[in-house]
Coordinates of C-alpha atoms in Angstrom, one line a residue:
Chain C
M1 CA 146.1 84.1 124.7
T2 CA 144.2 87.2 123.7
Y3 CA 142.2 87.5 120.7
V4 CA 141.1 90.8 119.0
I5 CA 138.6 90.6 116.6
T6 CA 138.0 93.3 113.9
G7 CA 135.9 93.3 110.5
F8 CA 133.6 95.5 108.2
Y9 CA 130.0 95.8 109.4
G10 CA 128.5 92.6 109.2
S11 CA 131.4 90.7 108.5
G12 CA 130.8 88.0 111.2
K13 CA 133.0 89.7 114.0
T14 CA 130.7 88.5 116.5
E15 CA 129.2 85.4 115.2
F16 CA 133.2 84.2 114.8
S17 CA 133.7 86.0 118.5
L18 CA 130.8 83.5 120.1
N19 CA 132.4 80.7 118.4
L20 CA 135.8 81.0 119.5
A21 CA 134.6 81.6 122.7
L22 CA 133.0 78.2 123.0
E23 CA 135.8 76.6 121.3
L24 CA 138.3 78.0 124.1
A25 CA 136.0 77.1 126.6
G26 CA 135.6 73.4 125.4
Q27 CA 138.9 73.4 126.0
G28 CA 138.7 74.3 129.8
G29 CA 140.0 77.2 131.3
Q30 CA 138.5 80.7 131.9
V31 CA 137.5 82.3 128.8
T32 CA 136.4 85.9 128.5
L33 CA 134.4 87.3 125.8
A34 CA 134.9 91.5 126.1
D35 CA 132.2 93.4 123.7
L36 CA 133.7 96.4 122.5
D37 CA 131.4 97.3 120.0
A38 CA 130.7 101.3 120.6
I39 CA 129.9 101.5 117.4
N40 CA 126.5 99.9 116.5
P41 CA 124.0 98.9 119.6
Y42 CA 122.5 96.1 117.3
F43 CA 123.8 92.4 117.1
R44 CA 126.5 92.8 119.9
S45 CA 128.1 89.9 121.8
R46 CA 126.5 90.9 125.2
E47 CA 123.0 89.8 123.5
R48 CA 124.2 86.2 124.2
L49 CA 125.5 86.8 127.6
D50 CA 123.0 84.1 129.1
D51 CA 124.1 81.3 126.7
M52 CA 127.6 81.8 127.2
A53 CA 127.3 82.0 130.8
K54 CA 125.9 78.5 130.5
H55 CA 129.3 77.4 129.1
G56 CA 131.0 79.5 131.7
I57 CA 132.1 82.0 129.5
T58 CA 132.2 85.8 131.2
V59 CA 130.8 88.6 128.7
E60 CA 132.0 92.1 129.7
S61 CA 130.5 95.0 127.8
D62 CA 129.8 98.3 129.6
H63 CA 130.1 99.2 133.1
L64 CA 126.7 99.6 133.9
D65 CA 124.6 96.5 133.6
N66 CA 125.5 94.8 130.1
N67 CA 121.9 95.9 128.8
T68 CA 121.5 95.3 125.2
G69 CA 119.7 98.7 124.8
Y70 CA 122.5 101.1 125.7
D71 CA 123.9 103.3 123.0
L72 CA 126.7 104.6 125.3
P73 CA 130.3 104.0 124.9
A74 CA 130.5 103.2 128.5
I75 CA 133.2 100.4 127.7
S76 CA 134.8 98.6 130.6
F77 CA 138.2 97.8 130.4
A78 CA 138.2 95.6 133.5
F79 CA 138.8 92.6 130.8
L80 CA 142.3 93.8 130.8
S81 CA 143.7 92.4 133.9
K82 CA 142.9 89.2 132.4
V83 CA 144.8 90.2 129.4
R84 CA 147.5 90.7 131.6
R85 CA 147.3 87.4 133.4
G86 CA 147.4 85.6 130.3
E87 CA 144.0 84.4 130.4
N88 CA 141.8 83.5 127.4
V89 CA 140.2 86.8 126.3
I90 CA 138.4 87.7 123.1
A91 CA 138.2 91.6 122.4
D92 CA 135.0 91.8 119.7
L93 CA 135.7 95.3 118.4
G94 CA 132.8 97.5 116.5
G95 CA 133.0 97.5 113.2
G96 CA 135.6 98.9 110.6
D97 CA 138.4 101.5 111.4
M98 CA 136.0 103.4 113.9
G99 CA 135.7 100.6 116.0
A100 CA 139.2 99.5 116.0
R101 CA 140.4 102.8 117.3
L102 CA 139.0 101.8 120.5
L103 CA 142.2 99.8 120.7
A104 CA 144.1 103.2 121.6
Y105 CA 143.1 102.4 125.0
C106 CA 144.3 98.9 125.9
H107 CA 147.0 98.1 123.1
E108 CA 149.9 98.1 125.4
A109 CA 148.0 95.3 127.8
V110 CA 147.5 93.3 124.6
L111 CA 150.9 93.5 123.1
S112 CA 152.6 92.4 126.5
V113 CA 151.0 88.7 125.9
P114 CA 150.7 86.3 123.3
H115 CA 147.7 87.8 121.1
Q116 CA 146.3 87.4 117.7
F117 CA 144.6 90.4 115.9
L118 CA 142.3 88.6 113.3
C119 CA 140.5 90.6 110.7
V120 CA 136.9 88.7 109.5
L121 CA 136.2 88.8 105.9
N122 CA 133.1 88.0 103.9
P123 CA 133.6 88.6 100.2
F124 CA 129.8 89.0 99.8
R125 CA 129.9 92.1 101.5
P126 CA 130.2 94.9 99.1
D127 CA 133.0 96.4 100.9
T128 CA 135.0 93.5 100.7
D129 CA 134.4 92.0 97.4
T130 CA 137.7 91.9 95.9
V131 CA 140.9 91.5 97.4
D132 CA 142.1 94.8 96.8
K133 CA 139.2 96.0 98.4
M134 CA 140.2 93.5 101.4
R135 CA 143.9 94.7 101.2
G136 CA 142.5 98.5 101.4
F137 CA 140.4 97.6 104.1
I138 CA 142.9 95.7 106.2
K139 CA 145.2 99.0 105.6
T140 CA 142.5 101.1 106.9
I141 CA 142.3 99.0 109.9
N142 CA 145.9 99.0 110.3
A143 CA 146.5 102.9 110.0
A144 CA 143.4 103.4 112.6
S145 CA 144.8 100.9 115.4
P146 CA 148.2 100.5 117.2
L147 CA 147.7 96.7 117.0
K148 CA 148.3 95.5 113.5
I149 CA 146.3 92.3 112.0
T150 CA 148.2 89.3 112.2
G151 CA 145.7 86.8 110.7
V152 CA 142.3 86.9 108.8
V153 CA 139.3 84.9 109.0
C154 CA 137.4 83.6 106.0
N155 CA 133.7 83.9 106.7
G156 CA 132.5 84.1 103.1
H157 CA 128.6 83.3 103.1
M158 CA 125.0 84.4 102.4
L159 CA 123.6 83.5 105.5
H160 CA 120.9 80.5 104.8
H161 CA 121.9 80.4 101.1
T162 CA 125.6 79.5 101.6
T163 CA 126.9 77.0 99.4
A164 CA 130.1 74.8 99.5
E165 CA 131.0 76.4 96.5
D166 CA 130.7 79.9 98.1
V167 CA 132.6 79.2 100.8
L168 CA 135.8 77.5 98.6
Q169 CA 135.6 80.8 96.1
S170 CA 135.8 82.9 99.1
E171 CA 138.8 81.1 100.8
K172 CA 140.7 81.3 97.4
M173 CA 140.1 85.2 97.4
V174 CA 140.8 85.7 101.3
A175 CA 144.0 83.6 100.6
Q176 CA 145.5 86.2 98.1
V177 CA 145.2 89.0 100.6
G178 CA 148.5 87.9 102.0
L179 CA 148.0 87.3 105.5
P180 CA 147.6 83.8 107.1
V181 CA 144.0 82.4 106.8
K182 CA 143.6 81.4 110.6
Y183 CA 140.2 79.9 110.4
T184 CA 137.2 79.4 107.9
M185 CA 133.9 79.4 109.2
L186 CA 131.6 77.3 107.9
R187 CA 128.2 75.7 108.7
R188 CA 128.2 71.6 109.4
D189 CA 126.9 70.5 106.4
I190 CA 129.2 72.2 104.1
Y191 CA 132.0 71.4 106.4
N192 CA 131.1 67.8 105.7
Q193 CA 130.8 68.2 101.9
I194 CA 134.3 70.1 101.4
N195 CA 136.8 69.7 104.7
D196 CA 139.6 68.1 102.8
K197 CA 139.8 70.8 100.1
L198 CA 139.8 73.7 102.8
L199 CA 142.8 76.0 102.8
S200 CA 142.9 77.6 105.8
E201 CA 145.0 76.5 109.0
K202 CA 141.6 75.6 111.0
A203 CA 137.9 75.4 110.6
M204 CA 135.4 76.8 112.9
V205 CA 132.5 74.6 112.3
F206 CA 129.0 75.8 113.5
N207 CA 125.5 74.2 113.5
K208 CA 123.5 77.6 114.0
L209 CA 124.0 81.0 113.6
Q210 CA 124.3 82.4 117.3
M211 CA 123.3 85.7 116.4
R212 CA 120.3 85.3 114.2
E213 CA 116.5 83.9 114.9
E214 CA 114.5 81.9 112.5
W215 CA 112.3 84.3 111.5
Q216 CA 115.1 86.6 110.5
Chain J
M1 CA 133.7 90.3 92.4
M2 CA 131.0 88.2 93.8
S3 CA 127.6 88.3 91.9
K4 CA 125.4 88.4 94.7
V5 CA 125.8 90.8 97.8
L6 CA 124.7 90.6 101.4
M7 CA 123.6 93.8 102.7
K8 CA 122.2 95.4 105.7
G9 CA 118.9 97.3 105.3
N10 CA 120.5 100.7 105.8
E11 CA 123.2 100.0 103.3
A12 CA 120.4 98.6 100.8
I13 CA 118.6 101.7 100.6
C14 CA 121.4 103.8 99.8
D15 CA 122.4 101.6 97.2
A16 CA 119.1 101.6 95.6
A17 CA 119.0 105.9 96.2
I18 CA 122.2 106.4 94.4
R19 CA 121.1 104.0 91.5
A20 CA 117.7 105.9 91.4
G21 CA 119.5 109.0 90.4
C22 CA 119.9 110.5 93.8
K23 CA 122.4 113.3 93.9
A24 CA 121.8 114.9 97.3
F25 CA 121.5 113.6 100.9
F26 CA 121.1 115.7 104.0
G27 CA 121.0 114.3 107.4
Y28 CA 122.0 114.1 110.9
P29 CA 123.3 111.4 112.7
I30 CA 120.9 109.3 114.8
T31 CA 120.8 105.3 115.9
P32 CA 119.5 103.1 114.3
Q33 CA 120.0 104.8 110.9
N34 CA 123.8 106.0 111.2
E35 CA 124.8 103.5 108.2
V36 CA 122.6 105.6 105.9
P37 CA 124.5 109.1 106.3
E38 CA 127.7 107.0 106.7
Y39 CA 127.1 105.2 103.4
M40 CA 126.3 108.4 101.7
T41 CA 129.0 110.2 102.9
K42 CA 131.7 107.6 101.1
K43 CA 129.5 106.8 98.1
L44 CA 127.2 109.7 97.3
P45 CA 130.3 112.0 96.2
E46 CA 132.0 109.1 93.9
A47 CA 128.6 108.9 92.5
G48 CA 128.6 112.5 91.5
G49 CA 126.3 113.6 94.3
V50 CA 126.4 115.7 97.3
F51 CA 126.4 114.9 100.9
V52 CA 125.8 117.4 103.9
Q53 CA 125.6 116.4 107.5
A54 CA 123.5 119.4 108.5
E55 CA 123.3 120.7 112.2
S56 CA 120.1 119.4 113.1
E57 CA 117.4 117.3 111.2
T58 CA 115.4 120.6 110.9
S59 CA 118.2 122.1 108.6
A60 CA 118.6 118.8 106.7
I61 CA 114.9 118.7 105.6
N62 CA 115.2 122.5 104.6
M63 CA 118.0 121.5 102.6
V64 CA 116.3 118.6 101.0
Y65 CA 113.4 121.5 100.2
G66 CA 116.4 123.5 98.4
A67 CA 117.9 120.8 96.5
A68 CA 114.2 119.3 95.4
A69 CA 113.1 123.2 94.3
A70 CA 115.9 122.8 91.8
G71 CA 114.7 119.5 90.3
I72 CA 117.5 117.3 91.9
R73 CA 116.5 113.8 93.4
V74 CA 117.3 114.1 97.0
M75 CA 116.9 111.8 100.1
T76 CA 117.0 112.5 103.9
S77 CA 116.7 109.6 106.6
S78 CA 116.3 109.8 110.5
S79 CA 114.4 107.8 113.0
S80 CA 111.8 108.9 115.3
P81 CA 112.5 112.1 117.2
G82 CA 114.5 113.0 114.0
I83 CA 111.5 112.5 112.3
A84 CA 109.3 114.5 114.7
L85 CA 111.8 117.4 114.2
K86 CA 111.6 117.0 110.2
Q87 CA 107.7 117.5 110.4
E88 CA 107.7 121.4 109.6
G89 CA 109.8 120.6 106.8
I90 CA 107.7 117.8 105.2
S91 CA 104.8 120.2 105.6
Y92 CA 106.3 122.9 103.6
L93 CA 107.4 120.3 100.7
V94 CA 104.2 119.3 100.2
G95 CA 102.7 122.9 100.0
A96 CA 105.2 123.7 97.3
D97 CA 104.7 120.3 95.6
L98 CA 108.3 119.2 95.8
P99 CA 109.3 115.7 95.3
C100 CA 111.9 113.9 97.7
V101 CA 112.2 110.7 99.6
I102 CA 112.4 110.3 103.4
V103 CA 113.5 107.3 105.3
S104 CA 112.3 106.8 108.5
V105 CA 114.0 104.1 110.5
S106 CA 111.8 103.5 113.6
R107 CA 112.9 103.1 117.3
A108 CA 111.2 103.0 120.3
G109 CA 109.4 106.1 121.8
P110 CA 108.1 108.6 122.9
G111 CA 110.6 111.2 123.4
L112 CA 114.4 110.3 122.9
G113 CA 112.8 106.7 123.8
G114 CA 115.2 103.7 123.4
I115 CA 117.2 102.8 120.4
L116 CA 115.8 99.3 119.8
P117 CA 113.4 98.8 116.9
A118 CA 109.7 99.6 117.0
Q119 CA 106.9 100.5 115.0
S120 CA 105.1 103.3 117.2
D121 CA 105.4 105.8 114.3
Y122 CA 103.0 104.8 112.1
F123 CA 100.7 107.7 112.8
Q124 CA 104.1 109.9 112.3
A125 CA 104.4 108.4 109.1
T126 CA 100.9 108.0 108.0
R127 CA 98.9 110.8 109.4
G128 CA 101.8 113.2 109.8
G129 CA 102.7 116.0 112.5
G130 CA 102.9 118.9 110.2
N131 CA 100.0 121.5 109.6
G132 CA 97.5 121.4 106.9
D133 CA 95.9 118.8 104.7
Y134 CA 98.1 116.5 103.3
Y135 CA 99.3 112.9 103.1
L136 CA 102.4 111.1 102.0
P137 CA 102.8 107.7 100.3
V138 CA 104.3 105.5 102.8
Y139 CA 106.2 102.3 101.7
A140 CA 106.9 99.7 104.3
P141 CA 109.2 97.1 103.1
F142 CA 109.7 93.7 104.9
S143 CA 113.0 92.4 103.5
I144 CA 116.3 93.9 102.5
Q145 CA 115.5 93.1 98.7
E146 CA 112.0 94.9 99.0
A147 CA 113.9 97.7 100.8
M148 CA 116.1 98.1 97.6
D149 CA 113.2 98.0 95.3
L150 CA 110.7 100.1 97.0
V151 CA 113.5 103.1 97.8
F152 CA 114.3 103.0 94.0
K153 CA 110.3 103.3 93.2
A154 CA 109.9 105.9 95.6
F155 CA 111.9 108.1 93.7
D156 CA 109.9 107.8 90.4
V157 CA 106.6 108.1 92.6
A158 CA 107.9 111.1 94.3
D159 CA 108.3 112.6 91.0
E160 CA 105.5 111.4 89.2
Y161 CA 103.1 112.9 91.9
R162 CA 105.2 115.7 92.8
T163 CA 105.1 114.8 96.5
P164 CA 107.4 113.7 99.3
V165 CA 107.4 110.1 99.7
M166 CA 108.4 108.1 102.7
V167 CA 109.9 104.8 103.3
L168 CA 109.4 103.5 106.8
F169 CA 111.6 100.9 108.5
D170 CA 111.6 99.5 112.0
G171 CA 115.2 99.6 113.6
M172 CA 115.5 95.6 113.0
L173 CA 115.2 95.7 109.1
G174 CA 117.7 98.9 108.8
Q175 CA 120.6 96.8 110.9
M176 CA 119.8 93.0 109.4
M177 CA 121.8 91.5 106.5
E178 CA 120.1 89.5 103.5
P179 CA 121.5 88.5 100.5
C180 CA 120.2 90.7 97.5
T181 CA 120.1 91.8 94.2
P182 CA 121.0 95.5 93.4
V183 CA 118.2 97.1 91.4
D184 CA 119.2 96.9 87.7
K185 CA 116.7 99.3 86.1
K186 CA 116.7 102.6 84.5
P187 CA 115.1 105.4 86.9
G188 CA 112.1 107.3 85.4
N189 CA 112.8 110.3 83.7
F190 CA 110.8 113.5 84.4
D191 CA 110.6 116.6 82.7
K192 CA 110.9 119.3 85.8
K193 CA 109.4 122.3 84.0
W194 CA 109.0 124.0 87.4
A195 CA 112.3 123.5 89.0
A196 CA 114.0 126.8 90.1
N197 CA 117.2 126.2 88.5
G198 CA 118.1 128.7 86.1
N199 CA 116.4 130.5 83.7
S200 CA 119.6 131.6 81.5
D201 CA 117.7 130.4 78.2
G202 CA 115.1 133.3 78.4
R203 CA 111.7 131.5 79.9
A204 CA 109.8 133.1 82.7
P205 CA 111.6 132.5 86.2
N206 CA 110.1 129.9 88.3
A207 CA 109.3 130.3 91.9
V208 CA 108.9 127.7 94.4
S209 CA 106.8 128.5 97.6
S210 CA 104.1 127.1 100.1
L211 CA 103.1 130.4 100.6
S212 CA 99.4 131.4 99.2
L213 CA 97.3 134.3 100.9
K214 CA 94.4 134.1 98.6
G215 CA 91.9 131.9 100.1
E216 CA 90.3 130.8 96.8
V217 CA 93.7 130.2 95.3
L218 CA 94.8 127.7 98.2
E219 CA 91.6 126.3 98.3
Q220 CA 91.9 125.1 94.3
M221 CA 95.4 124.0 95.3
N222 CA 94.6 121.8 98.1
L223 CA 91.5 120.7 95.8
R224 CA 94.0 119.8 92.9
R225 CA 96.3 118.1 95.6
F226 CA 93.8 115.7 96.8
K227 CA 92.9 114.7 93.3
T228 CA 96.5 113.6 93.1
Y229 CA 95.8 111.6 96.2
D230 CA 93.0 110.0 94.5
D231 CA 94.9 108.9 91.7
I232 CA 97.9 107.9 94.1
K233 CA 95.1 105.6 96.2
A234 CA 94.1 104.4 92.5
K235 CA 97.3 103.5 91.3
E236 CA 99.8 103.0 94.0
T237 CA 98.5 100.7 96.5
M238 CA 100.4 97.8 97.4
V239 CA 99.6 94.8 99.6
D240 CA 100.9 91.2 99.9
N241 CA 97.7 89.4 100.8
R242 CA 98.1 85.7 101.6
V243 CA 95.0 85.0 103.1
T244 CA 93.2 81.9 101.2
D245 CA 89.5 80.6 101.5
G246 CA 89.5 78.4 104.1
D247 CA 91.7 80.5 106.8
E248 CA 90.0 81.2 109.9
V249 CA 92.5 83.7 110.9
A250 CA 93.8 86.7 109.1
I251 CA 96.8 88.4 110.8
V252 CA 97.8 91.7 109.8
A253 CA 101.6 92.9 109.9
Y254 CA 104.1 95.1 108.0
G255 CA 107.8 95.4 108.4
T256 CA 109.6 93.0 110.6
P257 CA 106.5 91.5 112.2
A258 CA 105.5 90.5 108.9
R259 CA 108.4 88.0 109.0
I260 CA 107.8 86.7 112.6
V261 CA 103.7 86.3 111.7
L262 CA 104.8 83.6 108.7
N263 CA 106.9 81.8 111.2
A264 CA 103.7 81.7 113.6
I265 CA 101.5 80.9 110.8
E266 CA 103.7 77.6 110.5
I267 CA 103.2 76.9 114.0
L268 CA 99.4 77.3 114.1
K269 CA 99.2 75.2 110.8
E270 CA 100.9 72.3 112.5
Q271 CA 98.4 72.7 115.2
G272 CA 95.3 72.7 112.4
I273 CA 94.9 76.3 112.7
K274 CA 94.6 77.9 109.2
A275 CA 95.9 81.3 109.3
G276 CA 96.9 83.7 106.6
L277 CA 99.0 87.1 106.7
V278 CA 97.9 90.3 105.1
R279 CA 100.9 92.8 104.9
P280 CA 100.1 96.3 103.8
I281 CA 103.1 97.5 101.6
T282 CA 101.8 100.9 101.3
L283 CA 100.8 102.4 104.5
W284 CA 99.2 105.3 102.9
P285 CA 97.6 104.8 100.8
F286 CA 96.0 102.0 102.8
P287 CA 94.7 98.8 101.1
Y288 CA 91.5 99.1 102.9
A289 CA 89.8 96.8 100.2
D290 CA 91.5 93.9 100.7
F291 CA 89.9 94.0 104.4
A292 CA 86.3 94.8 102.9
N293 CA 86.8 91.6 100.9
L294 CA 88.2 88.6 103.1
P295 CA 87.0 85.2 102.4
A296 CA 83.7 84.2 104.6
S297 CA 86.1 81.6 106.5
V298 CA 87.7 84.4 108.0
K299 CA 85.9 84.8 111.5
N300 CA 88.7 86.8 113.3
V301 CA 91.3 89.4 112.3
V302 CA 94.3 89.8 114.5
V303 CA 96.7 92.8 114.3
C304 CA 100.4 92.7 115.3
E305 CA 102.6 95.7 115.8
L306 CA 105.6 96.8 117.7
S307 CA 103.4 99.2 119.2
M308 CA 100.6 99.8 121.5
G309 CA 98.3 99.7 118.5
Q310 CA 98.2 102.1 115.6
M311 CA 97.7 100.8 112.1
V312 CA 95.1 98.3 113.7
E313 CA 92.9 101.3 113.4
D314 CA 93.1 101.5 109.7
V315 CA 92.6 97.8 109.6
R316 CA 89.1 98.5 111.6
L317 CA 88.3 101.2 109.1
G318 CA 88.7 98.4 106.2
V319 CA 87.0 95.9 108.1
N320 CA 84.2 98.1 109.0
G321 CA 82.4 96.4 111.8
K322 CA 82.1 93.0 110.0
L323 CA 84.3 91.0 111.8
P324 CA 85.9 91.5 115.7
V325 CA 89.6 92.8 114.7
H326 CA 92.0 92.4 117.7
F327 CA 95.6 93.4 118.6
Y328 CA 98.7 92.0 120.1
G329 CA 101.7 94.4 120.2
R330 CA 105.1 94.8 122.0
T331 CA 106.7 97.9 122.8
G332 CA 109.9 99.4 124.2
G333 CA 111.9 97.7 121.5
M334 CA 110.7 94.3 122.7
I335 CA 110.1 92.0 120.1
F336 CA 107.5 89.1 119.8
E337 CA 108.6 85.6 119.0
P338 CA 106.6 83.2 116.4
E339 CA 105.4 81.0 119.4
E340 CA 104.4 84.2 121.4
I341 CA 102.1 85.2 118.3
A342 CA 100.6 81.8 117.9
E343 CA 99.8 81.5 121.7
Q344 CA 97.9 84.9 121.2
I345 CA 96.0 83.8 118.2
K346 CA 94.5 80.4 119.9
K347 CA 93.9 82.5 123.0
I348 CA 92.0 84.6 120.8
I349 CA 90.2 82.5 118.7
G350 CA 89.4 80.0 122.1
K351 CA 91.7 76.9 120.9

């Protein structure tokens, strides 16, 4: 299965992609995480290359040496051979419609295999803080990309300040967008409080944020 | 609509600027501040303002000069090498007593350097590279909320003292997100009688220029400007001084490193070492007095910067030889960890 992950800047695309990679790796089989972010060089999944390798996950980014300091659109499309073989591949796009334009290079391979194109939504981000804005955002992505979004991920959070109420309120809004809510992302302690109330098909439960240091 | 918002530093800068009545933005793309012009290109026209992507940083700062001369609240933003290109324009803005806000989201240098966060532009911000006798008020936030508050304030300070004001970020602060509450205040209202914005009402024309060929006139202008600087020093100096009596070390940091130092202080506390943070919020005017008046329990001062050591020179001026001033820094975009700082402090104080 190929998963293509899109969303607004800072919606949690990378955090979700890393967690999805860990979940799939836990089920066995090869997992490749393709970091396709050529939009913003900060907080990209290649920063967690070593951690992912410990779980047998391959992270591919540029065709140079995966350095986190590169601000180059030197995307490697080596992952496409794995897409075509039907392996588990997660393509973590750059932010917004600009990030999604990169799919022009690889949509044919993705369309030839079972795939999901998921949009990560956080209603606490100002550009997706109403149902209308979320729908508008999805329209923008669909217009820029040859793939059409098949489902959404509810990632309603306020970082360390997130409450169970925040997650439930976010889910209610995200459910109104009109696409299947494939996942809801939430911290373990919040999940334990509200797991019987979740609306999404699946919960993506994490213990600690992957992309955030304690001092941040 | 959600009641709280989660914003990136770069977005918070723009949100606060628009709320402060910024009506013009001129800029040129450079990592790691690209979200600033991107946000402004969408949101500033919606707020009745003008966005222009200039052909270079130099033209952007000169467009700022034009808008400021017309009495409009105006902002530009860039990162290290881009701010270097703006220095000439900044000096001209000062020479013409024009208010504006300049946002600097610093990356690693020198030269093109790299795109990762750094603080090696402290001298660039506080001493400047433009010609002539001048200073700029420089604000250095360490959280996204503070970024909003200080950008908003920067517009009022610029208008009140008729000076360019800089808000200095490191790349990390520009890029990271935090929950925040947008500023809900009225911006200051300043009657800009000096603005060159048309005299159809019959008043004498206003001219805005930094040129003054008569020595005795130019000297008087410089003296007047430095009287204003004395005023700014007296009224606008800001510091977050958390050193208390009993602390044996004062750790000095601004921006992102101040967050790391706070975690290092917790680690040291667990090991029985008492340390306190001094965080300059205005880098110019620098809070020298806080360093002259540290509690007697403080035996060492340690400055932590993402540079080879720049603010440390101001700290030494403040401490004035009374205590040893040490330095620890990382560069190139490398960021120290709290444990790393704690280890360095222990080494310095011999524990």
